[in-house]
CSV table of C-alpha atoms in Angstrom, one decimal:
chain,number,residue,atom,x,y,z
A,1,MET,CA,-12.5,-82.6,-6.6
A,2,SER,CA,-12.3,-79.6,-8.9
A,3,VAL,CA,-13.7,-76.1,-8.1
A,4,SER,CA,-13.5,-73.2,-10.6
A,5,VAL,CA,-14.6,-69.6,-10.4
A,6,GLN,CA,-14.3,-68.0,-13.8
A,7,GLU,CA,-15.7,-65.5,-16.3
A,8,ALA,CA,-15.6,-67.9,-19.2
A,9,ASP,CA,-18.5,-70.1,-20.2
A,10,PHE,CA,-18.3,-73.9,-19.7
A,11,ASP,CA,-19.3,-77.0,-21.7
A,12,ALA,CA,-21.5,-78.9,-19.4
A,13,GLY,CA,-21.5,-82.0,-21.5
A,14,ALA,CA,-17.7,-82.1,-21.7
A,15,GLU,CA,-17.4,-81.5,-17.9
A,16,ILE,CA,-19.9,-84.4,-17.2
A,17,ALA,CA,-18.1,-86.7,-19.5
A,18,ALA,CA,-14.8,-86.0,-17.9
A,19,LEU,CA,-16.1,-87.2,-14.5
A,20,SER,CA,-16.3,-90.7,-15.7
A,21,ALA,CA,-13.7,-90.7,-18.5
A,22,GLY,CA,-11.3,-93.7,-18.3
A,23,ARG,CA,-13.0,-95.4,-15.3
A,24,GLU,CA,-15.6,-98.2,-15.0
A,25,ASP,CA,-16.7,-97.8,-11.4
A,26,VAL,CA,-18.9,-94.7,-12.0
A,27,GLY,CA,-22.5,-95.8,-12.3
A,28,ALA,CA,-24.2,-92.4,-11.9
A,29,VAL,CA,-23.5,-88.7,-12.7
A,30,ALA,CA,-26.0,-86.2,-11.4
A,31,SER,CA,-25.7,-82.6,-12.5
A,32,PHE,CA,-27.3,-79.2,-12.1
A,33,VAL,CA,-26.9,-76.2,-14.4
A,34,GLY,CA,-28.2,-72.8,-13.3
A,35,LEU,CA,-29.1,-70.2,-15.9
A,36,VAL,CA,-29.8,-66.5,-16.0
A,37,ARG,CA,-33.5,-66.0,-16.2
A,38,ALA,CA,-35.0,-63.0,-18.0
A,39,ASP,CA,-38.4,-62.9,-16.5
A,40,LYS,CA,-39.4,-60.3,-13.9
A,41,ALA,CA,-38.1,-61.0,-10.4
A,42,ALA,CA,-41.3,-62.3,-8.9
A,43,ASP,CA,-39.4,-63.6,-6.0
A,44,SER,CA,-37.7,-60.4,-5.0
A,45,ALA,CA,-38.6,-58.6,-1.7
A,46,VAL,CA,-40.5,-56.0,-3.7
A,47,GLY,CA,-43.1,-58.6,-4.6
A,48,ALA,CA,-44.6,-59.9,-7.8
A,49,GLY,CA,-45.8,-57.8,-10.6
A,50,GLY,CA,-44.7,-54.5,-12.1
A,51,GLU,CA,-41.0,-55.3,-12.1
A,52,ALA,CA,-38.9,-54.8,-15.2
A,53,ALA,CA,-37.4,-57.8,-17.1
A,54,VAL,CA,-33.7,-58.5,-16.4
A,55,ALA,CA,-31.6,-57.4,-19.4
A,56,ALA,CA,-28.3,-58.6,-17.9
A,57,MET,CA,-26.8,-59.6,-14.6
A,58,THR,CA,-23.4,-59.0,-13.0
A,59,LEU,CA,-22.0,-61.5,-10.5
A,60,GLU,CA,-19.6,-60.2,-7.9
A,61,HIS,CA,-17.6,-62.5,-5.6
A,62,TYR,CA,-15.0,-62.5,-2.8
A,63,PRO,CA,-11.8,-63.7,-4.5
A,64,GLY,CA,-10.1,-66.3,-2.3
A,65,MET,CA,-12.9,-66.9,0.0
A,66,THR,CA,-15.2,-68.0,-2.8
A,67,GLU,CA,-12.9,-70.9,-3.7
A,68,THR,CA,-12.4,-71.9,-0.1
A,69,ALA,CA,-16.1,-71.8,0.7
A,70,LEU,CA,-16.9,-74.0,-2.3
A,71,GLU,CA,-14.2,-76.5,-1.4
A,72,ASP,CA,-15.5,-76.6,2.2
A,73,ILE,CA,-19.0,-77.3,0.9
A,74,VAL,CA,-17.7,-80.3,-1.2
A,75,LYS,CA,-15.8,-81.6,1.8
A,76,GLU,CA,-19.0,-81.4,3.9
A,77,ALA,CA,-20.8,-83.4,1.2
A,78,ARG,CA,-18.1,-86.0,1.2
A,79,GLN,CA,-18.7,-86.6,4.9
A,80,ARG,CA,-22.3,-87.4,4.2
A,81,TRP,CA,-22.2,-89.4,1.0
A,82,GLU,CA,-19.8,-91.7,-0.9
A,83,PHE,CA,-19.0,-90.4,-4.3
A,84,PHE,CA,-16.0,-90.4,-6.6
A,85,ASP,CA,-15.6,-87.0,-8.0
A,86,VAL,CA,-17.2,-83.6,-8.2
A,87,ARG,CA,-17.0,-80.6,-10.6
A,88,VAL,CA,-18.2,-77.2,-9.5
A,89,ILE,CA,-18.0,-74.2,-11.8
A,90,HIS,CA,-19.4,-70.8,-11.0
A,91,ARG,CA,-19.2,-67.9,-13.4
A,92,VAL,CA,-18.6,-64.2,-12.4
A,93,GLY,CA,-18.8,-61.0,-14.3
A,94,ARG,CA,-21.6,-59.8,-16.7
A,95,LEU,CA,-24.0,-62.5,-17.9
A,96,LEU,CA,-27.1,-62.3,-20.2
A,97,PRO,CA,-30.4,-64.1,-20.0
A,98,GLY,CA,-29.9,-67.7,-21.1
A,99,ASP,CA,-26.3,-67.8,-20.1
A,100,ARG,CA,-25.0,-70.6,-17.8
A,101,ILE,CA,-24.1,-69.4,-14.3
A,102,VAL,CA,-23.3,-72.5,-12.4
A,103,LEU,CA,-22.5,-76.2,-12.8
A,104,VAL,CA,-22.5,-78.9,-10.1
A,105,ALA,CA,-21.9,-82.5,-11.2
A,106,VAL,CA,-21.3,-85.5,-9.0
A,107,ALA,CA,-20.1,-88.9,-10.0
A,108,SER,CA,-20.8,-91.9,-7.8
A,109,ALA,CA,-21.5,-95.7,-8.0
A,110,HIS,CA,-25.2,-95.3,-7.6
A,111,ARG,CA,-27.7,-92.6,-8.3
A,112,GLY,CA,-28.9,-91.9,-4.7
A,113,GLU,CA,-25.5,-90.5,-3.6
A,114,ALA,CA,-25.1,-88.5,-6.8
A,115,PHE,CA,-28.5,-86.9,-6.6
A,116,ALA,CA,-28.3,-86.1,-2.9
A,117,ALA,CA,-24.7,-84.7,-3.0
A,118,CYS,CA,-25.5,-82.6,-6.1
A,119,GLU,CA,-28.6,-81.0,-4.4
A,120,PHE,CA,-26.8,-80.5,-1.1
A,121,ILE,CA,-23.9,-78.7,-2.8
A,122,MET,CA,-26.2,-76.4,-4.6
A,123,ASP,CA,-28.3,-75.6,-1.5
A,124,TYR,CA,-25.2,-74.8,0.5
A,125,LEU,CA,-23.6,-72.8,-2.4
A,126,LYS,CA,-26.7,-70.7,-2.5
A,127,THR,CA,-26.4,-69.7,1.2
A,128,ARG,CA,-22.7,-69.9,2.0
A,129,ALA,CA,-20.6,-69.1,-1.1
A,130,PRO,CA,-19.8,-65.4,-1.3
A,131,PHE,CA,-21.4,-64.4,-4.6
A,132,TRP,CA,-23.8,-61.5,-5.2
A,133,LYS,CA,-26.1,-60.9,-8.2
A,134,LYS,CA,-26.9,-57.5,-9.5
A,135,GLU,CA,-29.6,-57.3,-12.1
A,136,GLU,CA,-29.7,-54.7,-14.9
A,137,THR,CA,-33.3,-53.7,-15.8
A,138,PRO,CA,-34.7,-50.8,-17.9
A,139,GLU,CA,-35.3,-49.1,-14.6
A,140,GLY,CA,-31.8,-49.4,-13.4
A,141,GLY,CA,-29.6,-51.8,-11.4
A,142,ARG,CA,-30.8,-53.7,-8.4
A,143,TRP,CA,-29.1,-56.1,-6.1
A,144,VAL,CA,-30.9,-59.4,-5.8
A,145,ASP,CA,-32.3,-60.1,-2.3
A,146,ALA,CA,-31.5,-63.3,-0.6
A,147,ARG,CA,-34.5,-65.6,-0.5
A,148,GLU,CA,-35.9,-67.2,2.6
A,149,SER,CA,-36.7,-70.3,0.6
A,150,ASP,CA,-32.9,-70.8,0.0
A,151,ASP,CA,-32.2,-70.7,3.7
A,152,HIS,CA,-34.9,-73.2,4.2
A,153,ALA,CA,-33.5,-75.4,1.5
A,154,ALA,CA,-30.1,-75.4,3.1
A,155,ARG,CA,-31.5,-76.0,6.6
A,156,ARG,CA,-33.4,-79.1,5.8
A,157,TRP,CA,-30.2,-81.0,5.4
A,158,ASN,CA,-29.8,-80.6,9.2
A,159,SER,CA,-33.3,-81.6,10.1
A,160,GLY,CA,-32.6,-85.4,10.1
A,161,ALA,CA,-35.1,-85.8,7.3
A,162,ASP,CA,-32.4,-86.8,4.8
B,1,MET,CA,-0.3,-53.7,11.9
B,2,GLY,CA,-3.9,-53.0,11.5
B,3,VAL,CA,-6.8,-54.9,10.0
B,4,LYS,CA,-7.8,-55.1,6.3
B,5,ILE,CA,-11.5,-54.4,5.9
B,6,LEU,CA,-13.5,-55.4,2.8
B,7,PHE,CA,-17.0,-54.5,1.7
B,8,PHE,CA,-19.0,-56.3,-1.0
B,9,ALA,CA,-22.0,-55.9,-3.3
B,10,GLY,CA,-24.7,-53.4,-2.2
B,11,LEU,CA,-22.8,-52.5,0.9
B,12,ARG,CA,-19.7,-51.6,-1.1
B,13,GLU,CA,-21.8,-49.4,-3.3
B,14,ALA,CA,-23.5,-47.7,-0.4
B,15,LEU,CA,-20.2,-46.9,1.3
B,16,GLY,CA,-18.4,-45.9,-1.9
B,17,THR,CA,-15.4,-48.1,-1.1
B,18,GLY,CA,-14.5,-51.8,-1.3
B,19,ALA,CA,-11.5,-51.9,1.0
B,20,GLU,CA,-9.6,-50.0,3.6
B,21,SER,CA,-6.9,-50.5,6.2
B,22,LEU,CA,-7.6,-49.5,9.8
B,23,ALA,CA,-5.4,-49.3,12.9
B,24,LEU,CA,-7.5,-51.2,15.4
B,25,PRO,CA,-8.6,-49.1,18.4
B,26,ALA,CA,-7.6,-50.8,21.7
B,27,ASP,CA,-11.3,-51.4,22.7
B,28,VAL,CA,-12.2,-53.1,19.4
B,29,VAL,CA,-11.7,-56.8,20.0
B,30,THR,CA,-14.7,-58.3,18.3
B,31,VAL,CA,-16.3,-58.1,14.9
B,32,GLY,CA,-19.4,-56.5,16.5
B,33,ALA,CA,-17.3,-53.8,18.1
B,34,LEU,CA,-15.5,-53.1,14.8
B,35,ARG,CA,-18.9,-52.8,13.1
B,36,GLU,CA,-20.0,-50.3,15.7
B,37,HIS,CA,-16.7,-48.4,15.4
B,38,LEU,CA,-17.3,-48.0,11.6
B,39,ALA,CA,-21.0,-47.2,11.9
B,40,ALA,CA,-20.1,-44.4,14.3
B,41,ARG,CA,-18.6,-42.5,11.3
B,42,GLY,CA,-22.2,-41.6,10.5
B,43,GLU,CA,-24.1,-41.0,7.2
B,44,ALA,CA,-23.7,-44.0,4.8
B,45,TRP,CA,-21.6,-45.9,7.4
B,46,SER,CA,-24.6,-46.1,9.8
B,47,ALA,CA,-26.0,-48.7,7.3
B,48,LEU,CA,-23.5,-51.2,9.0
B,49,ALA,CA,-25.4,-50.9,12.2
B,50,THR,CA,-28.9,-50.9,10.7
B,51,MET,CA,-28.5,-53.4,7.9
B,52,LYS,CA,-30.6,-56.5,8.3
B,53,ASN,CA,-28.8,-59.8,8.1
B,54,LEU,CA,-25.3,-58.3,7.8
B,55,ARG,CA,-22.8,-61.1,7.2
B,56,VAL,CA,-19.2,-61.1,8.3
B,57,ALA,CA,-16.1,-63.1,7.5
B,58,VAL,CA,-12.8,-63.1,9.3
B,59,ASN,CA,-9.9,-64.4,7.3
B,60,GLN,CA,-12.4,-65.6,4.7
B,61,GLN,CA,-14.4,-67.7,7.1
B,62,MET,CA,-18.0,-66.7,8.0
B,63,VAL,CA,-18.3,-65.8,11.7
B,64,GLY,CA,-20.8,-64.3,14.1
B,65,LEU,CA,-20.6,-60.8,15.5
B,66,ASP,CA,-19.1,-62.0,18.7
B,67,ALA,CA,-16.0,-63.4,16.9
B,68,PRO,CA,-12.6,-62.0,18.0
B,69,VAL,CA,-10.7,-59.6,15.7
B,70,LYS,CA,-7.0,-58.8,16.0
B,71,ALA,CA,-4.3,-57.0,14.1
B,72,GLY,CA,-3.4,-58.7,10.8
B,73,ASP,CA,-6.9,-60.1,10.3
B,74,GLU,CA,-8.9,-59.6,7.1
B,75,VAL,CA,-12.5,-58.7,7.9
B,76,ALA,CA,-15.2,-58.6,5.3
B,77,PHE,CA,-18.7,-57.2,5.7
B,78,PHE,CA,-21.4,-58.1,3.1
B,79,PRO,CA,-25.1,-58.7,2.5
B,80,PRO,CA,-26.5,-62.3,2.4
B,81,VAL,CA,-25.1,-64.1,-0.5
B,82,THR,CA,-27.2,-64.6,-3.7
B,83,GLY,CA,-25.1,-66.8,-6.0
B,84,GLY,CA,-26.0,-70.0,-7.8
């Protein structure tokens, strides 16, 4: 397991390749890459329409707790699914539209475990890892509001529906 | 020894500080009581009492407002997280 919180960009292809390098038991690698979106924040609490485009975004975090929280989330995923290895990278600092923010990649024997664990880790990261986004717009800075849909996405893993 | 208190994101900006050390008053034994103690400073600090969905971590683990707090702890107050 490897978790990184860093300002630097990452090479998603190289990270994914590294998960199966030198081994023949990996049959599936599922990955997710999150990017900075420039469009107006239609999902903010203020509501759709009339909001300025995002010129840049600054990600703040809680050094120390962030890494622990991400490792705890991976451990929880391991209790639910069998997989070989995980790579989680989350960037902090100032990012521009189109920049990569986060990578989650999971290597397993079969695709089901890789898909599920990857989505679970992302859903929990969204609601439990101490990161905060502040958007820069022509009208000034604004902290991104937490979304109800993210809480809902994380909760569904406890509904027994998985 | 007191507690180390941290504030993040919009709360840090509203309070104008990201960290402080505080000698714990004898009657402050829970996170919720610490929150009320700080909110009683008034003005910007009252946001701690009125903020919806305030999150708290003690020693870098998320906890509820009824969690105990003692000298030597690191207590962090922050808004709901928005990473990913």
